[in-house]
Amino acid sequence: MSDEDSIDSPDAALDDGIDLAAHPLTASRLAKHQATLRGPGYPYRFERSHLAGELHDSYDRLEPGTETGESVTVAGRLRNIRAMGKLTFAVLSDVSGTVQLFVDKRVLGDAGFAAFADLDMGDWIGATGEVVVTRKGELSVRIGTFELLAKALRPLPDKFHGLTDVEARSRQRYVDLMVNQEARDVALARAKVVSLFRREFEARGYIEVETPVLLNQATGAMARPFATHHNALDLDMYLRIATELYLKRLIVGGLEKVFEVGKIFRNEGIDATHMPEFTMLESYEALADYDDIARMVEEMFATIATEVTGSAVLRYQGRSLDLTPPYPRAPMLGLVNDAIDGTMSFDLSLQDAVALAQSNGVEPEAHWGHGKIIEELFDRRVQASIWEPVYVTHHPVETSPLARRHRDDPNVTERWELFIAGSEYGNAFSELNEPLDQRRRFEQQTAAKAAGDDEAQEIDEDYVRALEYGMPPTGGLGIGVDRLVMLLTDKAHIREVVLFPTMRPE
RNA sequence: GGGCCUGUAGCUCAAUUGGUAGAUCAGCGGACUUUUAAUCCGAAGGUCGUUGGUUCGAUUCCCACCAGGCCCA
């Protein structure tokens, strides 16, 4: 930012139409700000002795009217000012909570009291004074000195109704965070979820790694990538749509237990559960299979839910939801056949399978085989009816090109997806580690792409080369972090758990 | 992509069978030594999302567009 310009021309109309110098709500704030810049200026640092929350922890049990004789220094944003003649009460808000400032003209002095009266809601101040409890029992700092740390040139939203407009809260998340405790709670819950995942994986001997975001080829999932260009190399590049194939290269390399938490980018629509950039957690563990991963995930989900919400039994969208393990396993085809009219089977002719799909509301595309039809029937007829956690297993080989064929059934893979409350929360395989089969699967994807499946994966030659060096049996996992945070914070829309959701420009 | 809905003061919301809009909070002036959304008095504050059209007259009706929400695909 060009600070010279901003100081010299603060009256330029901003893009939301407010002219700070001319608007009645901002003109006096701006004038005070400019006076401070011309005069004493603003401090570069401030020494705080206590957070608001720490004061409550230490002094909340005192009787009304107590004067502790102890001096503390607090700092934060002024959230509410109630001036009553020679006495003023104000609410100071910091990261830990709020504490009341008790401002007495006799304590602060005439000049100090007048200066305090010049403050506006939203200003950042630091203040020092005695910890007291008012006659009404409110823990307060009776300030003897204070300092303006930063001026708020813009007014805060309505102090009671706050900011409720979804669009404004999303675009100006900084304001949402200032005035809505719920917004702060979600941000903290999210941070805690990610932190707990790290703790849990590290406790199991995993190491955290970082794999590339910018790729020559977007592989490892079925999704459209964002395309970009590297100028110096004059090279078209893509943002990653998964971390899977790079993490498995690390298993080949012998790191054995790896995980990564990071942004994934998919060039697709935005709705209640989808954002073009979202946070995925992937992990891979040598010598494990998908059952090992399932046991790990259900333990982690219960632990994280308990630490974030206080219980493994949640309320989500008005309903109770129990994340206590173990979670039942159910083969996909069995669930489909419970839900449709007729019986789907890999033994049906493709013609009969298509007819069965059509009679159950699914119109197969030309390139679909039995597997895609089964998965589509599951999506349309089963998924939404799932509430309590269930591992859906036995995904068709056709729709799982990176998963190992099931040890007992060649039509399906050792794969599960964890469904809760109608959405997918995790996806895991016994990883396909046999290079010749992997090459054939990629070739089948290429054929599907040629037949019109624009989501089919491309072959990643270097990945096959890596497998040719030998990958041990491996259990892999992907978890949508945003959705888990939604579940734990009882949010129905992903935008509520992403600090800065993707939006069109204003 | 389709359907429905929304956009009015900084914020939260009203109103209009078509005659240029009101309230709470915030802000401004005043009173007040225990407030908790303080209270009381007073005076202000608006490109009614944008652009066209119909009309004597449009915030209101119509077209298009912009941004957003919900549902469906």
GROMACS .gro file of C-alpha atoms in nm, chain A residues 59-236:
model
  178
   59TYR     CA    1  -1.112  -1.181   3.946
   60ASP     CA    2  -1.461  -1.299   3.855
   61ARG     CA    3  -1.545  -1.414   4.206
   62LEU     CA    4  -1.505  -1.076   4.374
   63GLU     CA    5  -1.792  -0.898   4.549
   64PRO     CA    6  -1.958  -0.589   4.398
   65GLY     CA    7  -1.773  -0.277   4.505
   66THR     CA    8  -1.436  -0.448   4.544
   67GLU     CA    9  -1.125  -0.239   4.482
   68THR     CA   10  -0.834  -0.479   4.437
   69GLY     CA   11  -0.553  -0.226   4.450
   70GLU     CA   12  -0.392  -0.415   4.160
   71SER     CA   13  -0.298  -0.233   3.843
   72VAL     CA   14  -0.326  -0.398   3.502
   73THR     CA   15  -0.276  -0.291   3.143
   74VAL     CA   16  -0.522  -0.403   2.879
   75ALA     CA   17  -0.552  -0.337   2.506
   76GLY     CA   18  -0.821  -0.391   2.250
   77ARG     CA   19  -1.103  -0.246   2.045
   78LEU     CA   20  -1.366  -0.021   2.200
   79ARG     CA   21  -1.694  -0.194   2.137
   80ASN     CA   22  -1.943   0.009   2.333
   81ILE     CA   23  -1.923   0.342   2.511
   82ARG     CA   24  -2.180   0.457   2.766
   83ALA     CA   25  -2.110   0.812   2.880
   84MET     CA   26  -2.293   0.935   3.191
   85GLY     CA   27  -2.177   1.283   3.278
   86LYS     CA   28  -1.861   1.255   3.480
   87LEU     CA   29  -1.851   0.878   3.444
   88THR     CA   30  -1.813   0.662   3.136
   89PHE     CA   31  -1.838   0.289   3.089
   90ALA     CA   32  -1.689   0.121   2.786
   91VAL     CA   33  -1.645  -0.236   2.664
   92LEU     CA   34  -1.296  -0.331   2.553
   93SER     CA   35  -1.272  -0.633   2.325
   94ASP     CA   36  -0.959  -0.838   2.268
   95VAL     CA   37  -0.892  -1.184   2.129
   96SER     CA   38  -0.988  -1.348   2.457
   97GLY     CA   39  -1.317  -1.170   2.519
   98THR     CA   40  -1.426  -0.841   2.669
   99VAL     CA   41  -1.375  -0.644   2.987
  100GLN     CA   42  -1.543  -0.325   3.102
  101LEU     CA   43  -1.348  -0.002   3.134
  102PHE     CA   44  -1.462   0.220   3.420
  103VAL     CA   45  -1.374   0.578   3.334
  104ASP     CA   46  -1.403   0.823   3.625
  105LYS     CA   47  -1.329   1.190   3.565
  106ARG     CA   48  -1.181   1.222   3.914
  107VAL     CA   49  -0.937   0.935   3.845
  108LEU     CA   50  -0.847   1.021   3.488
  109GLY     CA   51  -0.842   1.401   3.529
  110ASP     CA   52  -1.020   1.666   3.325
  111ALA     CA   53  -0.787   1.650   3.023
  112GLY     CA   54  -0.777   1.271   3.016
  113PHE     CA   55  -1.152   1.247   3.055
  114ALA     CA   56  -1.204   1.489   2.768
  115ALA     CA   57  -0.961   1.291   2.555
  116PHE     CA   58  -1.149   0.970   2.633
  117ALA     CA   59  -1.472   1.136   2.527
  118ASP     CA   60  -1.308   1.197   2.189
  119LEU     CA   61  -1.271   0.825   2.129
  120ASP     CA   62  -1.508   0.647   1.893
  121MET     CA   63  -1.645   0.297   1.897
  122GLY     CA   64  -1.408   0.074   1.707
  123ASP     CA   65  -1.091   0.255   1.811
  124TRP     CA   66  -0.803   0.046   1.942
  125ILE     CA   67  -0.675   0.166   2.277
  126GLY     CA   68  -0.442   0.051   2.551
  127ALA     CA   69  -0.530   0.142   2.908
  128THR     CA   70  -0.385   0.099   3.254
  129GLY     CA   71  -0.575   0.107   3.579
  130GLU     CA   72  -0.695  -0.070   3.888
  131VAL     CA   73  -0.903  -0.385   3.873
  132VAL     CA   74  -1.234  -0.307   4.043
  133VAL     CA   75  -1.584  -0.448   4.053
  134THR     CA   76  -1.866  -0.197   4.007
  135ARG     CA   77  -2.160  -0.168   4.242
  136LYS     CA   78  -2.361  -0.372   3.992
  137GLY     CA   79  -2.096  -0.643   4.002
  138GLU     CA   80  -1.924  -0.591   3.666
  139LEU     CA   81  -1.552  -0.662   3.663
  140SER     CA   82  -1.383  -0.347   3.533
  141VAL     CA   83  -1.054  -0.171   3.485
  142ARG     CA   84  -1.080   0.178   3.639
  143ILE     CA   85  -0.841   0.346   3.406
  144GLY     CA   86  -0.578   0.600   3.514
  145THR     CA   87  -0.414   0.637   3.173
  146PHE     CA   88  -0.495   0.532   2.821
  147GLU     CA   89  -0.344   0.556   2.477
  148LEU     CA   90  -0.499   0.554   2.131
  149LEU     CA   91  -0.333   0.272   1.939
  150ALA     CA   92  -0.525   0.294   1.613
  151LYS     CA   93  -0.822   0.492   1.491
  152ALA     CA   94  -1.130   0.335   1.338
  153LEU     CA   95  -1.229   0.566   1.054
  154ARG     CA   96  -1.538   0.363   0.977
  155PRO     CA   97  -1.828   0.301   1.216
  156LEU     CA   98  -1.900  -0.046   1.349
  157PRO     CA   99  -2.227  -0.217   1.255
  158ASP     CA  100  -2.531  -0.196   1.480
  159LYS     CA  101  -2.412  -0.287   1.826
  160PHE     CA  102  -2.711  -0.507   1.895
  161HIS     CA  103  -2.807  -0.660   1.561
  162GLY     CA  104  -2.449  -0.666   1.438
  163LEU     CA  105  -2.381  -0.764   1.079
  164THR     CA  106  -2.618  -1.030   0.946
  165ASP     CA  107  -2.613  -0.986   0.570
  166VAL     CA  108  -2.449  -1.303   0.437
  167GLU     CA  109  -2.280  -1.124   0.151
  168ALA     CA  110  -2.139  -0.845   0.369
  169ARG     CA  111  -2.021  -1.092   0.632
  170SER     CA  112  -1.840  -1.293   0.366
  171ARG     CA  113  -1.684  -1.001   0.181
  172GLN     CA  114  -1.583  -0.812   0.494
  173ARG     CA  115  -1.499  -1.103   0.720
  174TYR     CA  116  -1.290  -0.868   0.933
  175VAL     CA  117  -1.610  -0.690   1.035
  176ASP     CA  118  -1.792  -1.020   1.086
  177LEU     CA  119  -1.513  -1.132   1.317
  178MET     CA  120  -1.522  -0.804   1.509
  179VAL     CA  121  -1.888  -0.814   1.593
  180ASN     CA  122  -2.007  -1.173   1.568
  181GLN     CA  123  -1.883  -1.413   1.832
  182GLU     CA  124  -2.009  -1.698   1.617
  183ALA     CA  125  -1.766  -1.604   1.339
  184ARG     CA  126  -1.476  -1.610   1.584
  185ASP     CA  127  -1.591  -1.942   1.729
  186VAL     CA  128  -1.597  -2.102   1.385
  187ALA     CA  129  -1.251  -1.970   1.299
  188LEU     CA  130  -1.117  -2.106   1.628
  189ALA     CA  131  -1.290  -2.441   1.581
  190ARG     CA  132  -1.138  -2.471   1.236
  191ALA     CA  133  -0.790  -2.395   1.366
  192LYS     CA  134  -0.840  -2.654   1.635
  193VAL     CA  135  -0.954  -2.923   1.390
  194VAL     CA  136  -0.642  -2.877   1.176
  195SER     CA  137  -0.418  -2.866   1.482
  196LEU     CA  138  -0.573  -3.184   1.622
  197PHE     CA  139  -0.532  -3.368   1.294
  198ARG     CA  140  -0.163  -3.278   1.300
  199ARG     CA  141  -0.135  -3.398   1.657
  200GLU     CA  142  -0.314  -3.724   1.580
  201PHE     CA  143  -0.111  -3.804   1.270
  202GLU     CA  144   0.217  -3.714   1.434
  203ALA     CA  145   0.128  -3.929   1.734
  204ARG     CA  146   0.096  -4.221   1.488
  205GLY     CA  147   0.438  -4.158   1.339
  206TYR     CA  148   0.330  -3.969   1.030
  207ILE     CA  149   0.533  -3.679   0.895
  208GLU     CA  150   0.380  -3.371   0.737
  209VAL     CA  151   0.495  -3.291   0.386
  210GLU     CA  152   0.427  -3.036   0.116
  211THR     CA  153   0.376  -3.141  -0.244
  212PRO     CA  154   0.346  -2.911  -0.545
  213VAL     CA  155   0.042  -2.697  -0.616
  214LEU     CA  156   0.161  -2.595  -0.962
  215LEU     CA  157   0.173  -2.894  -1.194
  216ASN     CA  158   0.224  -2.976  -1.557
  217GLN     CA  159  -0.063  -3.220  -1.533
  218ALA     CA  160  -0.353  -3.224  -1.290
  219THR     CA  161  -0.396  -3.584  -1.182
  220GLY     CA  162  -0.513  -3.792  -0.889
  221ALA     CA  163  -0.884  -3.716  -0.905
  222MET     CA  164  -1.171  -3.665  -1.144
  223ALA     CA  165  -1.213  -3.289  -1.171
  224ARG     CA  166  -1.152  -2.996  -1.400
  225PRO     CA  167  -0.839  -2.801  -1.307
  226PHE     CA  168  -0.759  -2.431  -1.310
  227ALA     CA  169  -0.509  -2.353  -1.584
  228THR     CA  170  -0.234  -2.098  -1.560
  229HIS     CA  171   0.096  -2.021  -1.726
  230HIS     CA  172   0.456  -2.003  -1.614
  231ASN     CA  173   0.614  -1.717  -1.805
  232ALA     CA  174   0.984  -1.790  -1.760
  233LEU     CA  175   0.944  -2.152  -1.869
  234ASP     CA  176   0.671  -2.057  -2.118
  235LEU     CA  177   0.477  -2.352  -1.981
  236ASP     CA  178   0.106  -2.411  -1.931
   0.00000   0.00000   0.00000
